[in-house]
PDB file of C-alpha atoms in Angstrom:
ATOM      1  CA  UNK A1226       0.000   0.000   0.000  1.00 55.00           C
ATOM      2  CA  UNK A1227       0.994   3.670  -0.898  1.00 69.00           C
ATOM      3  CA  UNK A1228       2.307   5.605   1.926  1.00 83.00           C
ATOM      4  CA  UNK A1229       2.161   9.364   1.736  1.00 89.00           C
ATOM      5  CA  UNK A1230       5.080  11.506   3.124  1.00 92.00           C
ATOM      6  CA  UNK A1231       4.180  12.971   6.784  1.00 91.00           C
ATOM      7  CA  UNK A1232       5.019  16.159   5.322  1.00 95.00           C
ATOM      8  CA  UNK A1233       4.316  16.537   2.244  1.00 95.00           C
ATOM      9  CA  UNK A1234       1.991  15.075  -0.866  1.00 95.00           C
ATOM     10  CA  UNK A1235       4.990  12.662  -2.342  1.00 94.00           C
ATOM     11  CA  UNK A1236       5.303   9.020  -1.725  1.00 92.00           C
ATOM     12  CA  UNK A1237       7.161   8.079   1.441  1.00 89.00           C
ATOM     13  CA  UNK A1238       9.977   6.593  -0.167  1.00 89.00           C
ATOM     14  CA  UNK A1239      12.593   7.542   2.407  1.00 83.00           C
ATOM     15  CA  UNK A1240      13.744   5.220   5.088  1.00 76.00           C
ATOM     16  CA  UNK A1241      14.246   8.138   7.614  1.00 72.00           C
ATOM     17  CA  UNK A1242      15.904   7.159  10.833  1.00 71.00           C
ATOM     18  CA  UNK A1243      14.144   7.204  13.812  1.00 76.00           C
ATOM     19  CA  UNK A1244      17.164   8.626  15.789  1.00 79.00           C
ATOM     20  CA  UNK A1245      19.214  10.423  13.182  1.00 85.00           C
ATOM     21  CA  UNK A1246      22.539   8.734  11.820  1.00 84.00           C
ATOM     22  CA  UNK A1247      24.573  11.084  14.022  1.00 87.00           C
ATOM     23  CA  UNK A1248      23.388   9.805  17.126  1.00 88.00           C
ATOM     24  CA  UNK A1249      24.299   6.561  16.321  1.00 83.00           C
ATOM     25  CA  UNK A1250      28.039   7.903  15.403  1.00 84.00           C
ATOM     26  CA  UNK A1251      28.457   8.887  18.541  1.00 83.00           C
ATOM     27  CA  UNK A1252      27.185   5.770  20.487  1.00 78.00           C
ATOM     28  CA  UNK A1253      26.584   2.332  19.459  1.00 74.00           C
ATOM     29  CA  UNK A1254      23.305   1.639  21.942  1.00 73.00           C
ATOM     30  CA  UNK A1255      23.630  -1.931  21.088  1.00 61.00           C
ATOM     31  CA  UNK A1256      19.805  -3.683  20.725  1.00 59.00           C
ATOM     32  CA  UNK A1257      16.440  -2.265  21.299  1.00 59.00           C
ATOM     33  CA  UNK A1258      13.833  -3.623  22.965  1.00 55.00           C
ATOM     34  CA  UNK A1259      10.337  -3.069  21.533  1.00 50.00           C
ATOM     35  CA  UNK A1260       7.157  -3.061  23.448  1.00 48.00           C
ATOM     36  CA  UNK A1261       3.608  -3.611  21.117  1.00 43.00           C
ATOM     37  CA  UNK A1262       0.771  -2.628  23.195  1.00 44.00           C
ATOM     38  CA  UNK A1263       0.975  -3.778  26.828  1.00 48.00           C
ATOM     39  CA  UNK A1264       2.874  -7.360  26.733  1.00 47.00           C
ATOM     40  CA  UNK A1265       4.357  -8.198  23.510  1.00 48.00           C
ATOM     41  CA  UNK A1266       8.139  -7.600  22.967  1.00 50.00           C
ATOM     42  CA  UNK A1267      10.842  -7.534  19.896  1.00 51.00           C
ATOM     43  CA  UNK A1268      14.005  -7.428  20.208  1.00 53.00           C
ATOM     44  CA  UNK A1269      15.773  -5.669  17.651  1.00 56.00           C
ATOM     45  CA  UNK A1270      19.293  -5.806  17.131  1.00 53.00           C
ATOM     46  CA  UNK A1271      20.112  -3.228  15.056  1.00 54.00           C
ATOM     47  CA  UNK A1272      19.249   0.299  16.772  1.00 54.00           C
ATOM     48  CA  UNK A1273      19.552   2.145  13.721  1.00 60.00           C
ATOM     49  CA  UNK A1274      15.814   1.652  13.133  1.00 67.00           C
ATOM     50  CA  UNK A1275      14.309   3.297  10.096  1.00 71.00           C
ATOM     51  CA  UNK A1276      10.621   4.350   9.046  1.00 76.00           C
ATOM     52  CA  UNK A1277       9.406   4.553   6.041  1.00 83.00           C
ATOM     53  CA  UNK A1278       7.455   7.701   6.639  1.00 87.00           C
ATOM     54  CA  UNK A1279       8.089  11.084   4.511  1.00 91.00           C
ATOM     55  CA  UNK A1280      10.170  11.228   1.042  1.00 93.00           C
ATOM     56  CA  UNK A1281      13.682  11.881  -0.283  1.00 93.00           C
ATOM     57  CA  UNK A1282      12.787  15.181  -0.779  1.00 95.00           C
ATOM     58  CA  UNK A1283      11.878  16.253   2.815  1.00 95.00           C
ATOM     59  CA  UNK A1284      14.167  13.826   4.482  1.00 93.00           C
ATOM     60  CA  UNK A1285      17.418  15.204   2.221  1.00 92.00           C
ATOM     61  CA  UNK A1286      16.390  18.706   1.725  1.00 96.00           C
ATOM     62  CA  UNK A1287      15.111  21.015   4.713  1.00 97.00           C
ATOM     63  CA  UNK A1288      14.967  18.131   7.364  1.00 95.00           C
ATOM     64  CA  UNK A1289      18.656  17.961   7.253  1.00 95.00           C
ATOM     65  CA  UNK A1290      19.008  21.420   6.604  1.00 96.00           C
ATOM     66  CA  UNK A1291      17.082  22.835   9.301  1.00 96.00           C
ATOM     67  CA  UNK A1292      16.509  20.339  11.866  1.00 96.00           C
ATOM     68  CA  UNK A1293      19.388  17.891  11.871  1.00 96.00           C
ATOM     69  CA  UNK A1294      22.211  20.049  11.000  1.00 96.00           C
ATOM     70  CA  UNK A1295      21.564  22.953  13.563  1.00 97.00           C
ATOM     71  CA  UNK A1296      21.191  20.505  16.344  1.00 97.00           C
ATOM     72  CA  UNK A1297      24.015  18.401  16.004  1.00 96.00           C
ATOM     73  CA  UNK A1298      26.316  20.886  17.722  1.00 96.00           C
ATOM     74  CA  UNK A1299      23.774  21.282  20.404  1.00 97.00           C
ATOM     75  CA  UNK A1300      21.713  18.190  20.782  1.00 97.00           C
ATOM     76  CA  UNK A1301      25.030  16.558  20.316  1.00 96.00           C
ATOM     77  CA  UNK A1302      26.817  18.067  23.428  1.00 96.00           C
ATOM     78  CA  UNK A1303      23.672  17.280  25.437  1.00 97.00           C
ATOM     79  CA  UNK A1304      23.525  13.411  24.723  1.00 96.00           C
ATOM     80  CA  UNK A1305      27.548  13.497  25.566  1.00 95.00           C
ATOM     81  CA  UNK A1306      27.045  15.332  29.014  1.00 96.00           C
ATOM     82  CA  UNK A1307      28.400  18.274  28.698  1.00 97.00           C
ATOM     83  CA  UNK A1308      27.197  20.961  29.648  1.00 97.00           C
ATOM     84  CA  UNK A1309      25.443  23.712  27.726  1.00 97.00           C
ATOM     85  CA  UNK A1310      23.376  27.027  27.886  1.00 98.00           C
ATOM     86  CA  UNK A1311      20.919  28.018  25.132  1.00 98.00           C
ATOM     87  CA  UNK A1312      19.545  31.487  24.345  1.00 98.00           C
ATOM     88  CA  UNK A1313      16.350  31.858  22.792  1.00 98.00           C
ATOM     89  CA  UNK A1314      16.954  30.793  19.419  1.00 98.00           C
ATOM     90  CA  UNK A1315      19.072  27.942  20.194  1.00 98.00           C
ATOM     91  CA  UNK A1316      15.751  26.782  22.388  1.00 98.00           C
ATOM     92  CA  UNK A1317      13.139  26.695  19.497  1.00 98.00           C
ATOM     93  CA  UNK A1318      15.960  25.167  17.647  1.00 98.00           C
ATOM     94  CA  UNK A1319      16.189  22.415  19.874  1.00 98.00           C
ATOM     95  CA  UNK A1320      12.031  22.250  20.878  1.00 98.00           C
ATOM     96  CA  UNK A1321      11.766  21.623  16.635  1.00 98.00           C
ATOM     97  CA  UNK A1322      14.024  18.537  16.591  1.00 97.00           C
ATOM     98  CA  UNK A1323      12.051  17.377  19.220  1.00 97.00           C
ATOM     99  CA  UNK A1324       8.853  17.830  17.610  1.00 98.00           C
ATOM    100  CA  UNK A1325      10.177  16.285  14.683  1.00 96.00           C
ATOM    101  CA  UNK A1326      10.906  13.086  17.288  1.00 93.00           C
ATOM    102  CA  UNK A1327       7.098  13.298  18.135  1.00 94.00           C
ATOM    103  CA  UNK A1328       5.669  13.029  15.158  1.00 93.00           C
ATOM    104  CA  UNK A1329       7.857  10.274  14.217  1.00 89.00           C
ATOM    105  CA  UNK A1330       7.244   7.963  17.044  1.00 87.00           C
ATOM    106  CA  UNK A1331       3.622   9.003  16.827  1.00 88.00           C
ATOM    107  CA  UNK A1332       3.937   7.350  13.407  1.00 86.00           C
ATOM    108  CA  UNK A1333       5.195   4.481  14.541  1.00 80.00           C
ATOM    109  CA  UNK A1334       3.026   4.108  17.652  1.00 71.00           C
ATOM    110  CA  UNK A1335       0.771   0.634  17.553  1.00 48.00           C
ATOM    111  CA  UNK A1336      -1.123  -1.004  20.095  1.00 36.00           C
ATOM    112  CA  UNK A1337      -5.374  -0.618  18.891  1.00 32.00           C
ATOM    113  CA  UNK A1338      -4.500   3.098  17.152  1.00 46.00           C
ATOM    114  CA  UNK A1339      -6.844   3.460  13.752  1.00 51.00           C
ATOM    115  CA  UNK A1340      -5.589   7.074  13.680  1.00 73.00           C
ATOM    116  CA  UNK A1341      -2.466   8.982  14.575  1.00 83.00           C
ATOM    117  CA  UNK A1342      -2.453  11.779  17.053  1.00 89.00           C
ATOM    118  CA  UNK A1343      -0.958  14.846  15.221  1.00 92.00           C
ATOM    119  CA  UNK A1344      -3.188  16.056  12.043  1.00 91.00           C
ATOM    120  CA  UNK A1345      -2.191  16.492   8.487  1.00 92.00           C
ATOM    121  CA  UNK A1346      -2.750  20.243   8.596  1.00 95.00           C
ATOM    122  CA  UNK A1347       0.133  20.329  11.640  1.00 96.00           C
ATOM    123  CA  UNK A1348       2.779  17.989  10.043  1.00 95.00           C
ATOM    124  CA  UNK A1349       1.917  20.108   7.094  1.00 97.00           C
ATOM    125  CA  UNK A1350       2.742  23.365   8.708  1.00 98.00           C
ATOM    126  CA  UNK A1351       5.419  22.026  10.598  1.00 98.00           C
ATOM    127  CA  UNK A1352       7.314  21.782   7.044  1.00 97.00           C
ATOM    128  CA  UNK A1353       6.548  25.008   6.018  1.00 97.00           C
ATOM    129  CA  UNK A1354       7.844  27.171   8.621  1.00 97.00           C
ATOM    130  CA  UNK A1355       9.040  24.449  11.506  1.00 98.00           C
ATOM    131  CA  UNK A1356       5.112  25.694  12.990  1.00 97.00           C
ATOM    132  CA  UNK A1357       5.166  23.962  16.404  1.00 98.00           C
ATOM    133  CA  UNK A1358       1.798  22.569  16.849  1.00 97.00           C
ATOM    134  CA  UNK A1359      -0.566  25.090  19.206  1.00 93.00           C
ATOM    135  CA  UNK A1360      -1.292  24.098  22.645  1.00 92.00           C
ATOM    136  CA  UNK A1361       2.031  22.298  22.519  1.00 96.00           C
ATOM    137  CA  UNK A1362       4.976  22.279  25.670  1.00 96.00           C
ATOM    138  CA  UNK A1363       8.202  20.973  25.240  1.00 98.00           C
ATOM    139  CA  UNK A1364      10.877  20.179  28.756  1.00 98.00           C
ATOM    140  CA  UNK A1365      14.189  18.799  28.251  1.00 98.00           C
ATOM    141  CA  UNK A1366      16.318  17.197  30.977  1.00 97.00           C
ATOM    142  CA  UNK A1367      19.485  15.212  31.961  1.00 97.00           C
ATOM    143  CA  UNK A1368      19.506  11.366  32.724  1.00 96.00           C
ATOM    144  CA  UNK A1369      22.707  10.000  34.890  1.00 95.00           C
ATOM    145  CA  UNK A1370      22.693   6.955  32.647  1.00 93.00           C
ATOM    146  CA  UNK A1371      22.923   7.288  28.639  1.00 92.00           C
ATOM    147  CA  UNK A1372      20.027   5.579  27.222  1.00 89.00           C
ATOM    148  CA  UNK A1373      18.173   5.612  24.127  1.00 89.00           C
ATOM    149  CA  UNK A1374      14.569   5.531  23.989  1.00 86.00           C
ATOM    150  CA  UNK A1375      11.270   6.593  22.532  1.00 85.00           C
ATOM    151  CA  UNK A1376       7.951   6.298  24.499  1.00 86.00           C
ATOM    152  CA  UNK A1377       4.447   8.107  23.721  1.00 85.00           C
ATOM    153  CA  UNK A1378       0.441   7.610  25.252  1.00 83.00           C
ATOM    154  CA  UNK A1379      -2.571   9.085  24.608  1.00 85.00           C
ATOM    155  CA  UNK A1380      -4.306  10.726  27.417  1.00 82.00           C
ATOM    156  CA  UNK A1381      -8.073  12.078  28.320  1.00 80.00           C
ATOM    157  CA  UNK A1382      -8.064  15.755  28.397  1.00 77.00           C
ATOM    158  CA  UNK A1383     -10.706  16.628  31.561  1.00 72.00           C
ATOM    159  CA  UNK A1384     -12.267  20.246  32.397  1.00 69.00           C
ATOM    160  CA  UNK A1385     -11.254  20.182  35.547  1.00 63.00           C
ATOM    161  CA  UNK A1386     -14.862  21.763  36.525  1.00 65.00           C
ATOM    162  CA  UNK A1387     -16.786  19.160  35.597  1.00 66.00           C
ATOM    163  CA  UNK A1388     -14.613  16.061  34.969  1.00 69.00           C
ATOM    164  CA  UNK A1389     -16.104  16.253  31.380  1.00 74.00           C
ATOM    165  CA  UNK A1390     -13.415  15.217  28.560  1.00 76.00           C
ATOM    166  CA  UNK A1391     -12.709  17.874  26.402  1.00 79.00           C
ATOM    167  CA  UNK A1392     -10.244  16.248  24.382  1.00 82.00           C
ATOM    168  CA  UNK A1393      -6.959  14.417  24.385  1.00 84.00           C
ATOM    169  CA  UNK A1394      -3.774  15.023  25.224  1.00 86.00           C
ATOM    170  CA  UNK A1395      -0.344  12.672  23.141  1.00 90.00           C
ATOM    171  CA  UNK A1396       3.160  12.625  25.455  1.00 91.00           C
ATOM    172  CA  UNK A1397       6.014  11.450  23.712  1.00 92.00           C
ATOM    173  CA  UNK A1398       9.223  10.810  26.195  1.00 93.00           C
ATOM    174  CA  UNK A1399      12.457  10.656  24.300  1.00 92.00           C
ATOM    175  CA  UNK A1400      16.045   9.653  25.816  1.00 93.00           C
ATOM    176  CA  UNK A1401      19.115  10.717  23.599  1.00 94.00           C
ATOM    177  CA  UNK A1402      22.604   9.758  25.808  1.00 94.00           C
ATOM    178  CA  UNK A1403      22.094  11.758  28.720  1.00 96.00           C
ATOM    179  CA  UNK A1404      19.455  14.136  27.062  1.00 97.00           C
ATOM    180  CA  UNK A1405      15.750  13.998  28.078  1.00 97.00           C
ATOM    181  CA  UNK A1406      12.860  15.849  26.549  1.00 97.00           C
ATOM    182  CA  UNK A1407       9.224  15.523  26.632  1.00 97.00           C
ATOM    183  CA  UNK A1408       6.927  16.268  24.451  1.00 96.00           C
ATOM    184  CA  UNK A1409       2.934  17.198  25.210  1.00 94.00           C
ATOM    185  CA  UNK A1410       0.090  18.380  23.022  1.00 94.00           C
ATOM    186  CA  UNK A1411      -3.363  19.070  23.775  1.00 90.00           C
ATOM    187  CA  UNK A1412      -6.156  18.655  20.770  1.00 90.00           C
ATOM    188  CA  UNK A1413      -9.569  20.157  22.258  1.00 85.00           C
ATOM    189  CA  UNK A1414     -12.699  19.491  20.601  1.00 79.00           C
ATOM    190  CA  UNK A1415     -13.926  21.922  18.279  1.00 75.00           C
ATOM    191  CA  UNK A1416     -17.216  22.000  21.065  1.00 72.00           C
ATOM    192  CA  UNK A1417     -15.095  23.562  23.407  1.00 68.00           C
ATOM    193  CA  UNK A1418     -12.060  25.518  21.673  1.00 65.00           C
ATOM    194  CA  UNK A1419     -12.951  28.473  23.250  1.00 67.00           C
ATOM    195  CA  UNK A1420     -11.569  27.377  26.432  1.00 65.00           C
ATOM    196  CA  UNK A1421      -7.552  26.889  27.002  1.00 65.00           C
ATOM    197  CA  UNK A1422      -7.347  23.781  29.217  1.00 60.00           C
ATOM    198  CA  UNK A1423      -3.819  21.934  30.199  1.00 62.00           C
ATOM    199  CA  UNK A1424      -3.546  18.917  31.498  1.00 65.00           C
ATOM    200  CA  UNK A1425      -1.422  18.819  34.501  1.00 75.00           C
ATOM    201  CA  UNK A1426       0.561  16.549  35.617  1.00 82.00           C
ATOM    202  CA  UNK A1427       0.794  14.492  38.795  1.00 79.00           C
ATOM    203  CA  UNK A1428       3.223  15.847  41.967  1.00 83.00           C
ATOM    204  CA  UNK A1429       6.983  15.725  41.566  1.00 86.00           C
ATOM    205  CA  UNK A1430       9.854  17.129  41.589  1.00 90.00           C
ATOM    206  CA  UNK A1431       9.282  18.328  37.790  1.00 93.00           C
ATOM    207  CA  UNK A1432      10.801  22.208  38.431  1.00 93.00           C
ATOM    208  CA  UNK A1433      14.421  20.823  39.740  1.00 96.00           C
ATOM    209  CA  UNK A1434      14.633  18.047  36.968  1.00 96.00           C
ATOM    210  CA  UNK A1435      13.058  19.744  33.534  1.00 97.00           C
ATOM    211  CA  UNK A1436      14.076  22.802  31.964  1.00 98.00           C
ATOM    212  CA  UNK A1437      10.749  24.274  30.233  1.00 98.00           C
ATOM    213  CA  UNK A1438      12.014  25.513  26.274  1.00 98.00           C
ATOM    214  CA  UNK A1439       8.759  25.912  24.682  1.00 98.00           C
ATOM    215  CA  UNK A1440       6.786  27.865  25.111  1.00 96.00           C
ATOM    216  CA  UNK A1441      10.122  29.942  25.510  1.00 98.00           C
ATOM    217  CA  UNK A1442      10.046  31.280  29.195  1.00 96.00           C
ATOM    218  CA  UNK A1443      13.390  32.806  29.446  1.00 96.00           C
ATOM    219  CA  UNK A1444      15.906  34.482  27.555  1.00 97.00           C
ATOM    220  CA  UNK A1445      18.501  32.113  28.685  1.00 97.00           C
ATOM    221  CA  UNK A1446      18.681  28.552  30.286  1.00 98.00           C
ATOM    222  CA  UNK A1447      21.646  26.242  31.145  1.00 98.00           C
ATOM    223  CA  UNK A1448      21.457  22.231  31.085  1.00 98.00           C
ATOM    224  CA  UNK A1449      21.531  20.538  32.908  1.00 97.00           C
ATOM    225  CA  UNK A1450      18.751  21.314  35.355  1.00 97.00           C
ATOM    226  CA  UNK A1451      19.733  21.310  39.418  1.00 95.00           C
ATOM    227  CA  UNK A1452      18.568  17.378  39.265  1.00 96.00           C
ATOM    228  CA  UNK A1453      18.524  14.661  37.413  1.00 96.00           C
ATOM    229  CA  UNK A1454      16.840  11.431  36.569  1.00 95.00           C
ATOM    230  CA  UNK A1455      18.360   8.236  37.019  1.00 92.00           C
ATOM    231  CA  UNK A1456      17.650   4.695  35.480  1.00 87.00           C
ATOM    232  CA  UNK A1457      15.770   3.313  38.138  1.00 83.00           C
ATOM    233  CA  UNK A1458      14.711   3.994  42.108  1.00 82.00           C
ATOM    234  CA  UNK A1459      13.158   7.087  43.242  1.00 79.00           C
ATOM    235  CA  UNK A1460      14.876   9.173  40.928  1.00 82.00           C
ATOM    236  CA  UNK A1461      14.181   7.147  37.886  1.00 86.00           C
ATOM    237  CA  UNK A1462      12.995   8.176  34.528  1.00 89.00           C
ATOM    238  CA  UNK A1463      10.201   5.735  34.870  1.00 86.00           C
ATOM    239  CA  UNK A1464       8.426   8.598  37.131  1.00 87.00           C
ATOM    240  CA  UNK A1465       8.876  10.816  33.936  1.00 90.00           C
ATOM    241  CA  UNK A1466       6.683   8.663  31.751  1.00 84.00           C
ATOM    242  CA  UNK A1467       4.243   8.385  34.460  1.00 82.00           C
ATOM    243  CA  UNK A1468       4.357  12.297  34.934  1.00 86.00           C
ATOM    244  CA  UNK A1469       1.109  12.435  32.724  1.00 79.00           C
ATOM    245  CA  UNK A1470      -1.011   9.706  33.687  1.00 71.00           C
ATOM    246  CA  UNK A1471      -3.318  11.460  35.431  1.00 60.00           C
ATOM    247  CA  UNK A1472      -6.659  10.850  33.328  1.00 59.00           C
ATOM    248  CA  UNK A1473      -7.716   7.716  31.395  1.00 60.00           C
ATOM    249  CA  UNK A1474      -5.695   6.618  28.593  1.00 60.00           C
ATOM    250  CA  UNK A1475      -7.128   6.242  25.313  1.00 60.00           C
ATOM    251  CA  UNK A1476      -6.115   3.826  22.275  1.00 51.00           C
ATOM    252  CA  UNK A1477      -8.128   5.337  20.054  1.00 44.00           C
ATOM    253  CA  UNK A1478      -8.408   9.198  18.734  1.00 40.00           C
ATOM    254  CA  UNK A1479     -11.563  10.817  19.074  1.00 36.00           C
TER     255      UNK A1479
END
């Protein structure tokens, strides 16, 4: 069957990495493990996994261009530890690869989906102008450990009035080396796109351990943040992916 490019109207005839080529130059990450729905697990050996998900065009033209090549300096020094402060420009540079990273794994995402998260009209507008999606946050963090990983979940979007769901809310978790970032939209139903509802998440220690860099809040930031995650225990990254489960989660778009 055809595939259409995520960002464009040409074929998706580009195997586009997952994690880009230069991540895996600076670390091999040896196999990944990959989780399909709630039990069933793959292991793959190669990491270098590719997805056949946007064209030759895109993928070799402003992709590179504008996503890859700016953040390999910066991204870069992040996975390798060291440390790094970004002005405002160098934020929404790095908050664009990651929404890149979020559409992609929301590609890829299986488990019951019939439809992905982000719309045609934002992957669309993404590639014209790097348009972050509205009612979109991006955090980035540091991890004690280098990993590599990509995890994302659908969530119910609540007025917190009424407990009435709204809409839904995607978070997409990604682990580069020793750099974190997370990833959350909110899509409100027309019905109720008037109001400008977040879904918060559950208690932690979230201002010592993530750096907010979109919406940009500040003029300057430094990573790593005052704390960081670590691979397991109290402190582990596992309390990141759980930061959002707050509501219901949902296999299926409405």
């Amino acid at each position: 069957m055809s595939v259409t490019c995520m960002f464009c109207a040409n074929p998706a005839n580009s195997k586009e990495h997952l994690w880009p080529k230069w991540v895996h130059e600076r670390r091999d990450f040896g196999p990944l493990k990959l989780t399909r729905g709630s039990s069933t697990t793959t292991i793959i050996p190669d990491s270098q996994v590719t997805v056949r998900a946007v064209c030759r065009t895109c993928n070799n033209g402003w992709m590179s261009q504008k996503l890859e090549v700016p953040n390999i300096p910066i991204v870069g020094s992040m996975m390798q530890d060291l440390s790094i402060t970004l002005d405002r420009d160098q934020q929404r540079t790095v908050a664009t690869w990651c929404m890149k990273m979020a559409f992609l794994t929301d590609w890829t995402r299986v488990g019951g989906r019939q439809k992905r998260f982000y719309t045609r009209d934002e992957t669309l507008a993404f590639a014209a102008d790097l348009s972050i999606p509205p009612r979109t946050r991006i955090w980035i963090g540091h991890i004690t450990t280098s990993h590599l990983s990509t995890d994302g979940h659908d969530f119910e979007l609540l007025l917190a009035s009424t407990r009435t769901r709204i809409g839904i809310s995607s978070t997409v978790t990604i682990v580069v080396g020793h750099f974190v970032a997370q990833i959350v939209t909110d899509h409100v139903v027309p019905d109720h796109s008037d109001l400008n509802p977040e879904m918060k998440p559950g208690p932690g220690p979230w201002d010592s351990k993530l750096i907010q860099i979109w919406p940009i809040e500040k003029e300057w930031v430094t990573w790593p943040p005052r704390a960081s995650f670590t691979n397991g225990g109290r402190e582990g990254i596992g309390y990141l992916l759980r930061r959002w489960r707050t509501g219901k989660q949902v296999n299926q778009i409405i």
